């Protein structure tokens, strides 16, 4: 027989907020990038990403289901953004920036590989640099059609490289895996 689950998941406010991000993500497929409507829905989706985890912790309703639903919502949101933003960014940004992005991706994958070898698991850290990079990447659509897009994109690349290099260094030099390690300086 099937083992009975110890706890049946009950739908909660955090799940509702995550579901709203999924809906908002699909809506982004149909909105023009250069409109206020796109930015409003995009901002809403980003806020739900921050809010759902906070609500789950505050209301005591964290769950494996909620964590998985959040990951699915994140993949959907970022996948749709990649589909929508990449063609525009490819036209706007100079070729050199794509070389920089390639280096950043290589360092990030090296970090994941080092963690897999060292800790025998997929490991990603919640460092301040990773959070700052995530915020900077999130703000990219707000400057997408401005004169400062290229300069801003180079700034994001510098932050992303620093974050990736820090994470790689942590995985190579720190003895233990602490997902919430905030920086290399933390023990």
mmCIF file of C-alpha atoms in Angstrom:
data_model
loop_
_atom_site.group_PDB
_atom_site.id
_atom_site.type_symbol
_atom_site.label_atom_id
_atom_site.label_comp_id
_atom_site.label_asym_id
_atom_site.label_seq_id
_atom_site.Cartn_x
_atom_site.Cartn_y
_atom_site.Cartn_z
ATOM 1 C CA UNK A 1 0.000 0.000 0.000
ATOM 2 C CA UNK A 2 0.942 3.613 -0.374
ATOM 3 C CA UNK A 3 2.347 5.301 2.681
ATOM 4 C CA UNK A 4 0.073 7.965 4.036
ATOM 5 C CA UNK A 5 1.601 11.436 4.018
ATOM 6 C CA UNK A 6 2.222 12.784 7.489
ATOM 7 C CA UNK A 7 0.688 16.119 6.666
ATOM 8 C CA UNK A 8 -1.843 16.940 3.999
ATOM 9 C CA UNK A 9 -1.036 20.262 2.414
ATOM 10 C CA UNK A 10 -3.659 22.905 2.915
ATOM 11 C CA UNK A 11 -3.801 25.766 0.424
ATOM 12 C CA UNK A 12 -2.743 29.009 2.112
ATOM 13 C CA UNK A 13 -2.125 32.712 1.465
ATOM 14 C CA UNK A 14 1.492 32.107 0.432
ATOM 15 C CA UNK A 15 0.336 29.571 -2.187
ATOM 16 C CA UNK A 16 -2.188 32.116 -3.473
ATOM 17 C CA UNK A 17 0.541 34.746 -3.840
ATOM 18 C CA UNK A 18 2.749 32.247 -5.694
ATOM 19 C CA UNK A 19 -0.167 31.359 -7.983
ATOM 20 C CA UNK A 20 -0.622 35.069 -8.692
ATOM 21 C CA UNK A 21 3.022 35.183 -9.891
ATOM 22 C CA UNK A 22 2.310 32.308 -12.251
ATOM 23 C CA UNK A 23 -0.684 34.173 -13.675
ATOM 24 C CA UNK A 24 1.247 37.437 -13.954
ATOM 25 C CA UNK A 25 4.087 35.604 -15.724
ATOM 26 C CA UNK A 26 1.724 34.295 -18.394
ATOM 27 C CA UNK A 27 0.249 37.768 -18.791
ATOM 28 C CA UNK A 28 3.740 39.121 -19.575
ATOM 29 C CA UNK A 29 3.671 37.068 -22.771
ATOM 30 C CA UNK A 30 0.948 39.318 -24.150
ATOM 31 C CA UNK A 31 2.136 42.774 -23.070
ATOM 32 C CA UNK A 32 4.473 44.960 -25.088
ATOM 33 C CA UNK A 33 7.824 45.461 -23.356
ATOM 34 C CA UNK A 34 7.781 49.220 -23.841
ATOM 35 C CA UNK A 35 4.505 49.836 -21.983
ATOM 36 C CA UNK A 36 3.605 50.833 -18.462
ATOM 37 C CA UNK A 37 1.305 47.797 -18.362
ATOM 38 C CA UNK A 38 4.265 45.453 -18.813
ATOM 39 C CA UNK A 39 6.220 47.191 -16.041
ATOM 40 C CA UNK A 40 3.230 47.114 -13.673
ATOM 41 C CA UNK A 41 2.650 43.384 -14.169
ATOM 42 C CA UNK A 42 6.403 42.725 -14.047
ATOM 43 C CA UNK A 43 6.708 44.667 -10.778
ATOM 44 C CA UNK A 44 3.723 42.819 -9.331
ATOM 45 C CA UNK A 45 5.277 39.458 -10.249
ATOM 46 C CA UNK A 46 8.573 40.487 -8.654
ATOM 47 C CA UNK A 47 6.859 41.599 -5.470
ATOM 48 C CA UNK A 48 4.993 38.302 -5.210
ATOM 49 C CA UNK A 49 8.342 36.510 -5.435
ATOM 50 C CA UNK A 50 9.503 38.335 -2.312
ATOM 51 C CA UNK A 51 6.159 38.224 -0.544
ATOM 52 C CA UNK A 52 5.245 34.534 -0.810
ATOM 53 C CA UNK A 53 8.215 33.212 1.152
ATOM 54 C CA UNK A 54 7.887 35.930 3.764
ATOM 55 C CA UNK A 55 4.182 35.156 4.193
ATOM 56 C CA UNK A 56 4.848 31.433 4.456
ATOM 57 C CA UNK A 57 7.394 31.978 7.217
ATOM 58 C CA UNK A 58 5.281 34.582 9.078
ATOM 59 C CA UNK A 59 2.127 32.467 9.029
ATOM 60 C CA UNK A 60 3.923 29.205 9.788
ATOM 61 C CA UNK A 61 2.740 27.541 6.599
ATOM 62 C CA UNK A 62 6.045 26.718 4.923
ATOM 63 C CA UNK A 63 5.838 23.417 3.095
ATOM 64 C CA UNK A 64 7.584 21.292 0.528
ATOM 65 C CA UNK A 65 4.625 21.899 -1.787
ATOM 66 C CA UNK A 66 4.975 25.675 -1.381
ATOM 67 C CA UNK A 67 8.730 25.555 -1.974
ATOM 68 C CA UNK A 68 8.264 23.501 -5.138
ATOM 69 C CA UNK A 69 5.454 25.726 -6.367
ATOM 70 C CA UNK A 70 7.687 28.761 -5.740
ATOM 71 C CA UNK A 71 10.509 27.164 -7.756
ATOM 72 C CA UNK A 72 8.123 26.390 -10.614
ATOM 73 C CA UNK A 73 6.797 29.966 -10.508
ATOM 74 C CA UNK A 74 10.376 31.299 -10.562
ATOM 75 C CA UNK A 75 11.345 29.124 -13.538
ATOM 76 C CA UNK A 76 8.223 30.182 -15.405
ATOM 77 C CA UNK A 77 8.741 33.885 -14.618
ATOM 78 C CA UNK A 78 12.410 33.903 -15.600
ATOM 79 C CA UNK A 79 11.830 31.670 -18.616
ATOM 80 C CA UNK A 80 9.174 34.010 -19.979
ATOM 81 C CA UNK A 81 11.415 37.004 -19.301
ATOM 82 C CA UNK A 82 14.262 35.344 -21.155
ATOM 83 C CA UNK A 83 11.994 34.690 -24.126
ATOM 84 C CA UNK A 84 10.714 38.271 -24.102
ATOM 85 C CA UNK A 85 13.873 40.220 -23.173
ATOM 86 C CA UNK A 86 16.686 38.333 -24.898
ATOM 87 C CA UNK A 87 15.788 39.331 -28.473
ATOM 88 C CA UNK A 88 15.615 43.009 -27.477
ATOM 89 C CA UNK A 89 18.799 42.880 -25.415
ATOM 90 C CA UNK A 90 20.599 41.089 -28.237
ATOM 91 C CA UNK A 91 19.779 43.992 -30.562
ATOM 92 C CA UNK A 92 20.536 46.771 -28.063
ATOM 93 C CA UNK A 93 23.691 45.573 -26.312
ATOM 94 C CA UNK A 94 27.162 45.514 -27.890
ATOM 95 C CA UNK A 95 28.809 42.200 -28.738
ATOM 96 C CA UNK A 96 31.450 42.621 -26.031
ATOM 97 C CA UNK A 97 28.836 42.399 -23.324
ATOM 98 C CA UNK A 98 27.824 38.953 -24.539
ATOM 99 C CA UNK A 99 31.422 37.782 -24.108
ATOM 100 C CA UNK A 100 31.266 39.083 -20.541
ATOM 101 C CA UNK A 101 27.980 37.252 -19.988
ATOM 102 C CA UNK A 102 29.598 34.051 -21.302
ATOM 103 C CA UNK A 103 32.446 34.403 -18.790
ATOM 104 C CA UNK A 104 29.958 35.011 -15.970
ATOM 105 C CA UNK A 105 27.944 31.930 -16.936
ATOM 106 C CA UNK A 106 31.153 29.854 -17.084
ATOM 107 C CA UNK A 107 32.197 31.016 -13.603
ATOM 108 C CA UNK A 108 28.685 30.319 -12.281
ATOM 109 C CA UNK A 109 28.728 26.791 -13.731
ATOM 110 C CA UNK A 110 32.227 26.259 -12.287
ATOM 111 C CA UNK A 111 30.786 27.267 -8.912
ATOM 112 C CA UNK A 112 27.964 24.733 -9.242
ATOM 113 C CA UNK A 113 30.439 22.042 -10.342
ATOM 114 C CA UNK A 114 32.764 22.794 -7.415
ATOM 115 C CA UNK A 115 29.833 22.552 -5.007
ATOM 116 C CA UNK A 116 28.682 19.276 -6.560
ATOM 117 C CA UNK A 117 32.146 17.766 -6.155
ATOM 118 C CA UNK A 118 32.749 19.198 -2.685
ATOM 119 C CA UNK A 119 29.317 18.695 -1.106
ATOM 120 C CA UNK A 120 27.872 15.980 -3.380
ATOM 121 C CA UNK A 121 24.811 18.098 -4.100
ATOM 122 C CA UNK A 122 23.576 21.079 -6.061
ATOM 123 C CA UNK A 123 24.450 24.098 -3.947
ATOM 124 C CA UNK A 124 23.657 27.739 -4.456
ATOM 125 C CA UNK A 125 24.267 30.396 -1.829
ATOM 126 C CA UNK A 126 22.126 33.291 -0.639
ATOM 127 C CA UNK A 127 25.018 35.744 -0.413
ATOM 128 C CA UNK A 128 24.557 39.494 -0.315
ATOM 129 C CA UNK A 129 26.297 39.730 -3.705
ATOM 130 C CA UNK A 130 23.905 37.178 -5.220
ATOM 131 C CA UNK A 131 20.933 39.097 -3.812
ATOM 132 C CA UNK A 132 22.321 42.411 -5.097
ATOM 133 C CA UNK A 133 22.889 40.871 -8.525
ATOM 134 C CA UNK A 134 19.349 39.495 -8.562
ATOM 135 C CA UNK A 135 17.953 42.930 -7.723
ATOM 136 C CA UNK A 136 20.088 44.558 -10.420
ATOM 137 C CA UNK A 137 18.968 42.024 -13.027
ATOM 138 C CA UNK A 138 15.361 42.532 -11.927
ATOM 139 C CA UNK A 139 15.641 46.282 -12.579
ATOM 140 C CA UNK A 140 16.887 45.803 -16.158
ATOM 141 C CA UNK A 141 13.451 46.124 -17.844
ATOM 142 C CA UNK A 142 13.047 49.573 -16.267
ATOM 143 C CA UNK A 143 16.084 50.871 -18.193
ATOM 144 C CA UNK A 144 15.667 48.688 -21.275
ATOM 145 C CA UNK A 145 14.661 51.506 -23.606
ATOM 146 C CA UNK A 146 16.694 54.291 -22.003
ATOM 147 C CA UNK A 147 20.047 55.722 -23.062
ATOM 148 C CA UNK A 148 21.654 54.238 -19.956
ATOM 149 C CA UNK A 149 20.783 50.615 -20.811
ATOM 150 C CA UNK A 150 24.284 49.696 -21.995
ATOM 151 C CA UNK A 151 26.035 51.301 -19.016
ATOM 152 C CA UNK A 152 23.554 49.724 -16.625
ATOM 153 C CA UNK A 153 24.042 46.323 -18.284
ATOM 154 C CA UNK A 154 27.823 46.577 -17.821
ATOM 155 C CA UNK A 155 27.216 47.384 -14.150
ATOM 156 C CA UNK A 156 25.033 44.296 -13.824
ATOM 157 C CA UNK A 157 27.783 42.223 -15.474
ATOM 158 C CA UNK A 158 30.364 43.484 -12.987
ATOM 159 C CA UNK A 159 28.063 42.652 -10.058
ATOM 160 C CA UNK A 160 27.207 39.237 -11.513
ATOM 161 C CA UNK A 161 30.867 38.389 -12.058
ATOM 162 C CA UNK A 162 31.739 39.435 -8.497
ATOM 163 C CA UNK A 163 28.854 37.368 -7.096
ATOM 164 C CA UNK A 164 29.758 34.314 -9.176
ATOM 165 C CA UNK A 165 33.449 34.581 -8.288
ATOM 166 C CA UNK A 166 32.614 34.973 -4.587
ATOM 167 C CA UNK A 167 30.380 31.901 -4.649
ATOM 168 C CA UNK A 168 33.031 29.861 -6.475
ATOM 169 C CA UNK A 169 35.638 30.958 -3.920
ATOM 170 C CA UNK A 170 33.342 29.990 -1.036
ATOM 171 C CA UNK A 171 32.724 26.545 -2.519
ATOM 172 C CA UNK A 172 36.436 26.012 -3.069
ATOM 173 C CA UNK A 173 37.732 27.303 0.263
ATOM 174 C CA UNK A 174 35.030 26.897 2.912
ATOM 175 C CA UNK A 175 34.789 23.508 4.580
ATOM 176 C CA UNK A 176 31.039 23.371 5.026
ATOM 177 C CA UNK A 177 27.972 24.175 2.964
ATOM 178 C CA UNK A 178 25.833 26.881 4.553
ATOM 179 C CA UNK A 179 23.111 27.942 2.078
ATOM 180 C CA UNK A 180 22.457 31.224 3.892
ATOM 181 C CA UNK A 181 26.124 32.253 4.067
ATOM 182 C CA UNK A 182 26.021 36.014 3.414
ATOM 183 C CA UNK A 183 29.615 36.515 2.192
ATOM 184 C CA UNK A 184 33.053 34.983 1.923
ATOM 185 C CA UNK A 185 33.966 36.797 5.138
ATOM 186 C CA UNK A 186 31.352 34.864 7.138
ATOM 187 C CA UNK A 187 32.645 31.718 8.872
#
